[in-house]
Amino acid sequence: MINVGVIGYGYWGPNLVRNFSESTSTQVVAVSDLNPERLALVQRRYPTIRTTLDHRELWADSNIDAIAIATPVTSHFDLGMGSLKAGKHVLIEKPLTESYEQAQLLVEEAEKRDLVLMVDHTFVYTGAIRKMKELVTTGELGKIYYYDSVRVNLGLFQHDVNVIWDLAVHDLSIMEHILPSHPIAVSATGVSHIEGQPENIAYITLFFEDNLIAHVHVNWLAPVKVRSTLIGGSKKMIVYDDLQPSEKVKVYNKGITLNNNDNESRYQMLIGYRTGDMWAPHLDMTEALQREVKHFADCIENGALPITNGQSGLRVVQILEAATQSMMNRGEPVELNTMRIPA
Amino acid sequence: MINVGVIGYGYWGPNLVRNFSESTSTQVVAVSDLNPERLALVQRRYPTIRTTLDHRELWADSNIDAIAIATPVTSHFDLGMGSLKAGKHVLIEKPLTESYEQAQLLVEEAEKRDLVLMVDHTFVYTGAIRKMKELVTTGELGKIYYYDSVRVNLGLFQHDVNVIWDLAVHDLSIMEHILPSHPIAVSATGVSHIEGQPENIAYITLFFEDNLIAHVHVNWLAPVKVRSTLIGGSKKMIVYDDLQPSEKVKVYNKGITLNNNDNESRYQMLIGYRTGDMWAPHLDMTEALQREVKHFADCIENGALPITNGQSGLRVVQILEAATQSMMNRGEPVELNTMRIPA
Amino acid sequence: MINVGVIGYGYWGPNLVRNFSESTSTQVVAVSDLNPERLALVQRRYPTIRTTLDHRELWADSNIDAIAIATPVTSHFDLGMGSLKAGKHVLIEKPLTESYEQAQLLVEEAEKRDLVLMVDHTFVYTGAIRKMKELVTTGELGKIYYYDSVRVNLGLFQHDVNVIWDLAVHDLSIMEHILPSHPIAVSATGVSHIEGQPENIAYITLFFEDNLIAHVHVNWLAPVKVRSTLIGGSKKMIVYDDLQPSEKVKVYNKGITLNNNDNESRYQMLIGYRTGDMWAPHLDMTEALQREVKHFADCIENGALPITNGQSGLRVVQILEAATQSMMNRGEPVELNTMRIPA
Amino acid sequence: MINVGVIGYGYWGPNLVRNFSESTSTQVVAVSDLNPERLALVQRRYPTIRTTLDHRELWADSNIDAIAIATPVTSHFDLGMGSLKAGKHVLIEKPLTESYEQAQLLVEEAEKRDLVLMVDHTFVYTGAIRKMKELVTTGELGKIYYYDSVRVNLGLFQHDVNVIWDLAVHDLSIMEHILPSHPIAVSATGVSHIEGQPENIAYITLFFEDNLIAHVHVNWLAPVKVRSTLIGGSKKMIVYDDLQPSEKVKVYNKGITLNNNDNESRYQMLIGYRTGDMWAPHLDMTEALQREVKHFADCIENGALPITNGQSGLRVVQILEAATQSMMNRGEPVELNTMRIPA
């Protein structure tokens, strides 16, 4: 049984506490938050959990094996580093940190201390993403051509982070997991429509080796909610619509065919179409966080590297940082491969 | 009655011939095409129309008032210029020309000769676009924040032009008509997935003064067909789905509210939401080309400037050219305001 | 403050307890259930609520003003009658009783004792149904022509009631509220696909005066979930799709036009079409049960008749009974107006 | 080469003439219509086809092998019988005749003369219906439980036939082809909302042996167009949506499971759910009428019985007649097995 302390009981913390509590591998022994009302809520719901306004009590408690951090991103680095230095395994809400440098330091600290550092890229643990990962990895889609995602709605305007850090982080963490390679450059555009506020609409293009391209559209100011992704492969293509109650992932046996035609003058005929069945695989609908919490416990017990480990989080933060930089310069591309990623 | 000659009876030419024939203001007197089989088809369908392999016969015919050109874009400039020099009014399929320079020359020639030069931006004449133009112009949407369009499907791969010139031209011509100002810079990204072929997927961002932003996603290699546009305004927002058999344009009375709150510490409360009714106006379903052909005739008769005049075509070509250039450099932005547009 | 006792804490009871607890007009003082585990759950959630295995304790408690009953339908009559005889106001889950006769007795008992008898036709209190009621009542739809509803999915097979009593009860209670008159006859068809079990698919037609017709399709064995209603009026028509996250109610300004044409031989021209805008009114998304619980309290305080009063419940039970009878005889119609309904 | 004469060049006739003309097995030699303008249109489109106001000229022409009839249903019997008596093979638009008796006489005449009598149940020849027929016949769906179809829109009000004869005929001809047995009784309801006009909304239930049930909802006065069918089987279930541009047929690997549980008291557990993949098979999109015309020619050449032979047409007419009769009596069921069908 792994004893967990949770820092932050705001929007996401309750989900962590609930899942850590319901898992047979973990139990929550303490929760800290700066707001006494939130702590009172914890006590009503879980009378046996200790609560405190001071997260350092969790670090000092030798009974606690792991810390889960669900606070605003500005505090992730300090809380993460403090937790590691206190010898705790750490799970941090996405994005891992505010900057690439901070993420590097966390990754190195965890490696040095042989502690599990995991980032809460929740979508990676959904049945839909797991199925898509499987379809890509087994080669069912063929060579991957593109990844295109739209994540828009009339959403909560954030004041401390732009829409890329708020919404695109989901798509980037999914791509980081699914795609066969890492991007080498990024171009992003976007604007703020409210003076003095962060960008509320943004478009990000990621360039990969071998003509793979990815794109994300995020928007806090859309009249309708859209959560839709296209993945194009040389053999098959996917439409993933997260808003569908069922059949979220549809696999189309469609594509193009290339005919080797020696007759140069008839080059127009080289590209043909192929249209076959569509198939919507049954998806495991287990709550993603339940599976994730179990995986965190397994990694602690077995000294294994989590699927969404610190370096995954680091790579996502790197792209968020580069995209924000490119957006300041109207899409001027930023190379990613010049940044150092710990091996 | 205006006598029209049509050059090119391939994919689009038949629609022009049919609409010019059915209009009470125009009649088709001659059609030219390089392919005798296409001309034979004209003769079967319209026994009274003269056909010829040589388009210069149309220029030489003093009985012909106007020439409509529906040929590959590479021939637009030569055929357009020749027609103007022969003293004919001209309607040219989109995009107007292969380059900004060519477009400038056509515009100047038409002005010099006081001839109508119109570009066939067909969508502009649909009921849906006309209604959206009205909603923007009357201020119903408020200040325009963004325009976002997706135009993808498993489409015909072109060999001579990339997907921007083939598909984005539609969106650019719609924006050119609807939006209150012209873009000042463009950033575009895209790749080809087939060696030696033009780009088959592309993303274009257009920057305007005053934080208006526009974006187009075009793709020949998508598993599903999408023709969907979002327009965000400060008062209302539009979803335009051209694939719907009815209710193509939906107007959402949704948006954000800004509260002037002096209490700085509560800045999080400044932005609120507003959600009201949705409304799908009834659209005039008259065939766009029928309305367009009538407008062309009216402009000739009254010496008026067409809605989709040469300068509209010129501006669209300018963006196509700049977007292609930006795409070569991974999104590096290209300024548009440095190019000269005839007054 | 009205003191409420709740009998039954199974599937629906928790919603009643939660809403009565959160309302400022009511509080729950006691809950009874036959299952000790369910009562333990109540105690964990609401330490101040008294629990008991014996519902008669609630009747005996002079401190309790009203009883809410959320038990299987077979017990509704006994529990309802007992509650009335104990001098309590009563809210009963739908359907009101197992039979028309039972419902009559309850209605009469409540009238005699001047107690509020309300049936929990929850849908009636949703924003969608309230809006539709308003559109019908204000004459916006014109004369009502038909009401057509489909309520199907791969649902829980019941063992004690057929699919009409389980699912159609929702549609019948909505119709009872919305439509301008009451049905005069019913024809129903349906079968069971599992030997010895109640019918799992059924179709009900209701006949009204003046050519109004209504129809319900209910099915426990459908591959997809559908909750869709059409209402046809002489001026406008409604599509109500309860599964949409927004725009659940769409009002179409469509219909037919009748031309008074004296020329008898051209009778084919008498009926034309009319197509106008579509409009999706913004709906109040307050939880229906919250509004309903408030209404129950108001009626008790003011001695008013609830919207979903005993006679509403009686009329719905009458149709359920008649429909089941008709279904036994392959659609042979059953007259409703021969049954007596208390004034 | 089979020589065909076509009687009737109104709404459907042009499709027949076009398909008979384009088929390599058939050619149209003559067309008759009562309207000279329609005949002039034939001549413009097909200069080599003979036209006449008198269909008897087609009967008298010994060069003509087969007659296709696309006239109002009131004339089907006379024209069909006359054609057969003239020794011609016959293709008749659906419904075959106005009455069961007429249909019987046609079927008997064709048999006596050894001529092909085919009814134009066009849907049967579409890729979607062919695929569904295959799925039913191969047992992929398991035992068929129900067939449910909705065919509604704001449609053309007919003056001579009710909505059942106009729209339900499509669904009945599809069922007649797909389902494993024939109905034994029918119950139908419906009304007219316009005085003196035929019913514009109707609901039909068909009863089969072994608890198979079918239902059709047809409506000329709906705000939206729906063409949707559910087929429930013990192993799999189908959703067929004819308005989808692709994936018209979706096969759901869903259903219920029956557990043989000896413990009587736990009977609630006997029925469980099964949920698996969804699959949309690629459909042959060949025009149905093209395939049908080819099949008609093949049957003539080989003396074979058409898929949609006279008896198929007869069975459909029998149901139309019985449904109309039931509708007059508010759903009172009509037995079908008492009517004689020629072996």
PDB file of N, CA and C in Angstrom, chain B residues 190-215:
ATOM      1  N   GLY B 190       2.887  23.508 -44.489  1.00  0.00           N
ATOM      2  CA  GLY B 190       2.297  22.421 -45.247  1.00  0.00           C
ATOM      3  C   GLY B 190       3.379  21.520 -45.797  1.00  0.00           C
ATOM      4  N   VAL B 191       2.994  20.329 -46.206  1.00  0.00           N
ATOM      5  CA  VAL B 191       3.966  19.407 -46.791  1.00  0.00           C
ATOM      6  C   VAL B 191       3.305  18.602 -47.904  1.00  0.00           C
ATOM      7  N   SER B 192       4.163  17.962 -48.673  1.00  0.00           N
ATOM      8  CA  SER B 192       3.714  16.964 -49.635  1.00  0.00           C
ATOM      9  C   SER B 192       4.072  15.594 -49.084  1.00  0.00           C
ATOM     10  N   HIS B 193       3.147  14.669 -49.195  1.00  0.00           N
ATOM     11  CA  HIS B 193       3.441  13.314 -48.727  1.00  0.00           C
ATOM     12  C   HIS B 193       3.839  12.399 -49.868  1.00  0.00           C
ATOM     13  N   ILE B 194       3.864  12.951 -51.076  1.00  0.00           N
ATOM     14  CA  ILE B 194       4.226  12.133 -52.235  1.00  0.00           C
ATOM     15  C   ILE B 194       5.358  12.816 -52.964  1.00  0.00           C
ATOM     16  N   GLU B 195       6.447  12.134 -53.039  1.00  0.00           N
ATOM     17  CA  GLU B 195       7.670  12.735 -53.566  1.00  0.00           C
ATOM     18  C   GLU B 195       7.446  13.367 -54.936  1.00  0.00           C
ATOM     19  N   GLY B 196       7.946  14.566 -55.058  1.00  0.00           N
ATOM     20  CA  GLY B 196       7.889  15.234 -56.358  1.00  0.00           C
ATOM     21  C   GLY B 196       6.551  15.864 -56.671  1.00  0.00           C
ATOM     22  N   GLN B 197       5.626  15.771 -55.745  1.00  0.00           N
ATOM     23  CA  GLN B 197       4.296  16.335 -55.985  1.00  0.00           C
ATOM     24  C   GLN B 197       4.099  17.580 -55.130  1.00  0.00           C
ATOM     25  N   PRO B 198       3.153  18.438 -55.518  1.00  0.00           N
ATOM     26  CA  PRO B 198       2.900  19.643 -54.723  1.00  0.00           C
ATOM     27  C   PRO B 198       2.317  19.299 -53.342  1.00  0.00           C
ATOM     28  N   GLU B 199       2.365  20.260 -52.433  1.00  0.00           N
ATOM     29  CA  GLU B 199       1.863  20.050 -51.073  1.00  0.00           C
ATOM     30  C   GLU B 199       0.394  19.644 -51.107  1.00  0.00           C
ATOM     31  N   ASN B 200       0.047  18.612 -50.326  1.00  0.00           N
ATOM     32  CA  ASN B 200      -1.326  18.128 -50.296  1.00  0.00           C
ATOM     33  C   ASN B 200      -2.048  18.461 -48.995  1.00  0.00           C
ATOM     34  N   ILE B 201      -1.331  19.066 -48.048  1.00  0.00           N
ATOM     35  CA  ILE B 201      -1.952  19.513 -46.802  1.00  0.00           C
ATOM     36  C   ILE B 201      -1.316  20.851 -46.446  1.00  0.00           C
ATOM     37  N   ALA B 202      -2.142  21.803 -46.026  1.00  0.00           N
ATOM     38  CA  ALA B 202      -1.576  23.117 -45.706  1.00  0.00           C
ATOM     39  C   ALA B 202      -2.454  23.843 -44.695  1.00  0.00           C
ATOM     40  N   TYR B 203      -1.803  24.721 -43.951  1.00  0.00           N
ATOM     41  CA  TYR B 203      -2.458  25.558 -42.945  1.00  0.00           C
ATOM     42  C   TYR B 203      -2.008  27.000 -43.188  1.00  0.00           C
ATOM     43  N   ILE B 204      -2.947  27.905 -43.283  1.00  0.00           N
ATOM     44  CA  ILE B 204      -2.620  29.304 -43.560  1.00  0.00           C
ATOM     45  C   ILE B 204      -3.197  30.181 -42.457  1.00  0.00           C
ATOM     46  N   THR B 205      -2.352  31.041 -41.888  1.00  0.00           N
ATOM     47  CA  THR B 205      -2.853  32.070 -40.976  1.00  0.00           C
ATOM     48  C   THR B 205      -2.725  33.429 -41.645  1.00  0.00           C
ATOM     49  N   LEU B 206      -3.796  34.213 -41.583  1.00  0.00           N
ATOM     50  CA  LEU B 206      -3.765  35.584 -42.095  1.00  0.00           C
ATOM     51  C   LEU B 206      -3.863  36.545 -40.916  1.00  0.00           C
ATOM     52  N   PHE B 207      -2.987  37.549 -40.922  1.00  0.00           N
ATOM     53  CA  PHE B 207      -3.007  38.565 -39.876  1.00  0.00           C
ATOM     54  C   PHE B 207      -3.617  39.841 -40.435  1.00  0.00           C
ATOM     55  N   PHE B 208      -4.490  40.449 -39.646  1.00  0.00           N
ATOM     56  CA  PHE B 208      -5.131  41.706 -40.028  1.00  0.00           C
ATOM     57  C   PHE B 208      -4.806  42.747 -38.959  1.00  0.00           C
ATOM     58  N   GLU B 209      -5.072  43.981 -39.268  1.00  0.00           N
ATOM     59  CA  GLU B 209      -4.998  45.025 -38.250  1.00  0.00           C
ATOM     60  C   GLU B 209      -6.016  44.710 -37.156  1.00  0.00           C
ATOM     61  N   ASP B 210      -5.761  45.210 -35.968  1.00  0.00           N
ATOM     62  CA  ASP B 210      -6.782  45.220 -34.921  1.00  0.00           C
ATOM     63  C   ASP B 210      -7.138  43.825 -34.404  1.00  0.00           C
ATOM     64  N   ASN B 211      -6.127  42.915 -34.454  1.00  0.00           N
ATOM     65  CA  ASN B 211      -6.269  41.586 -33.858  1.00  0.00           C
ATOM     66  C   ASN B 211      -7.276  40.659 -34.527  1.00  0.00           C
ATOM     67  N   LEU B 212      -7.757  41.028 -35.684  1.00  0.00           N
ATOM     68  CA  LEU B 212      -8.514  40.051 -36.460  1.00  0.00           C
ATOM     69  C   LEU B 212      -7.525  39.018 -36.991  1.00  0.00           C
ATOM     70  N   ILE B 213      -7.904  37.747 -36.909  1.00  0.00           N
ATOM     71  CA  ILE B 213      -7.043  36.678 -37.404  1.00  0.00           C
ATOM     72  C   ILE B 213      -7.905  35.713 -38.220  1.00  0.00           C
ATOM     73  N   ALA B 214      -7.305  35.137 -39.264  1.00  0.00           N
ATOM     74  CA  ALA B 214      -8.029  34.162 -40.073  1.00  0.00           C
ATOM     75  C   ALA B 214      -7.137  32.957 -40.296  1.00  0.00           C
ATOM     76  N   HIS B 215      -7.773  31.808 -40.480  1.00  0.00           N
ATOM     77  CA  HIS B 215      -7.003  30.575 -40.642  1.00  0.00           C
ATOM     78  C   HIS B 215      -7.750  29.642 -41.576  1.00  0.00           C
TER      79      HIS B 215
END
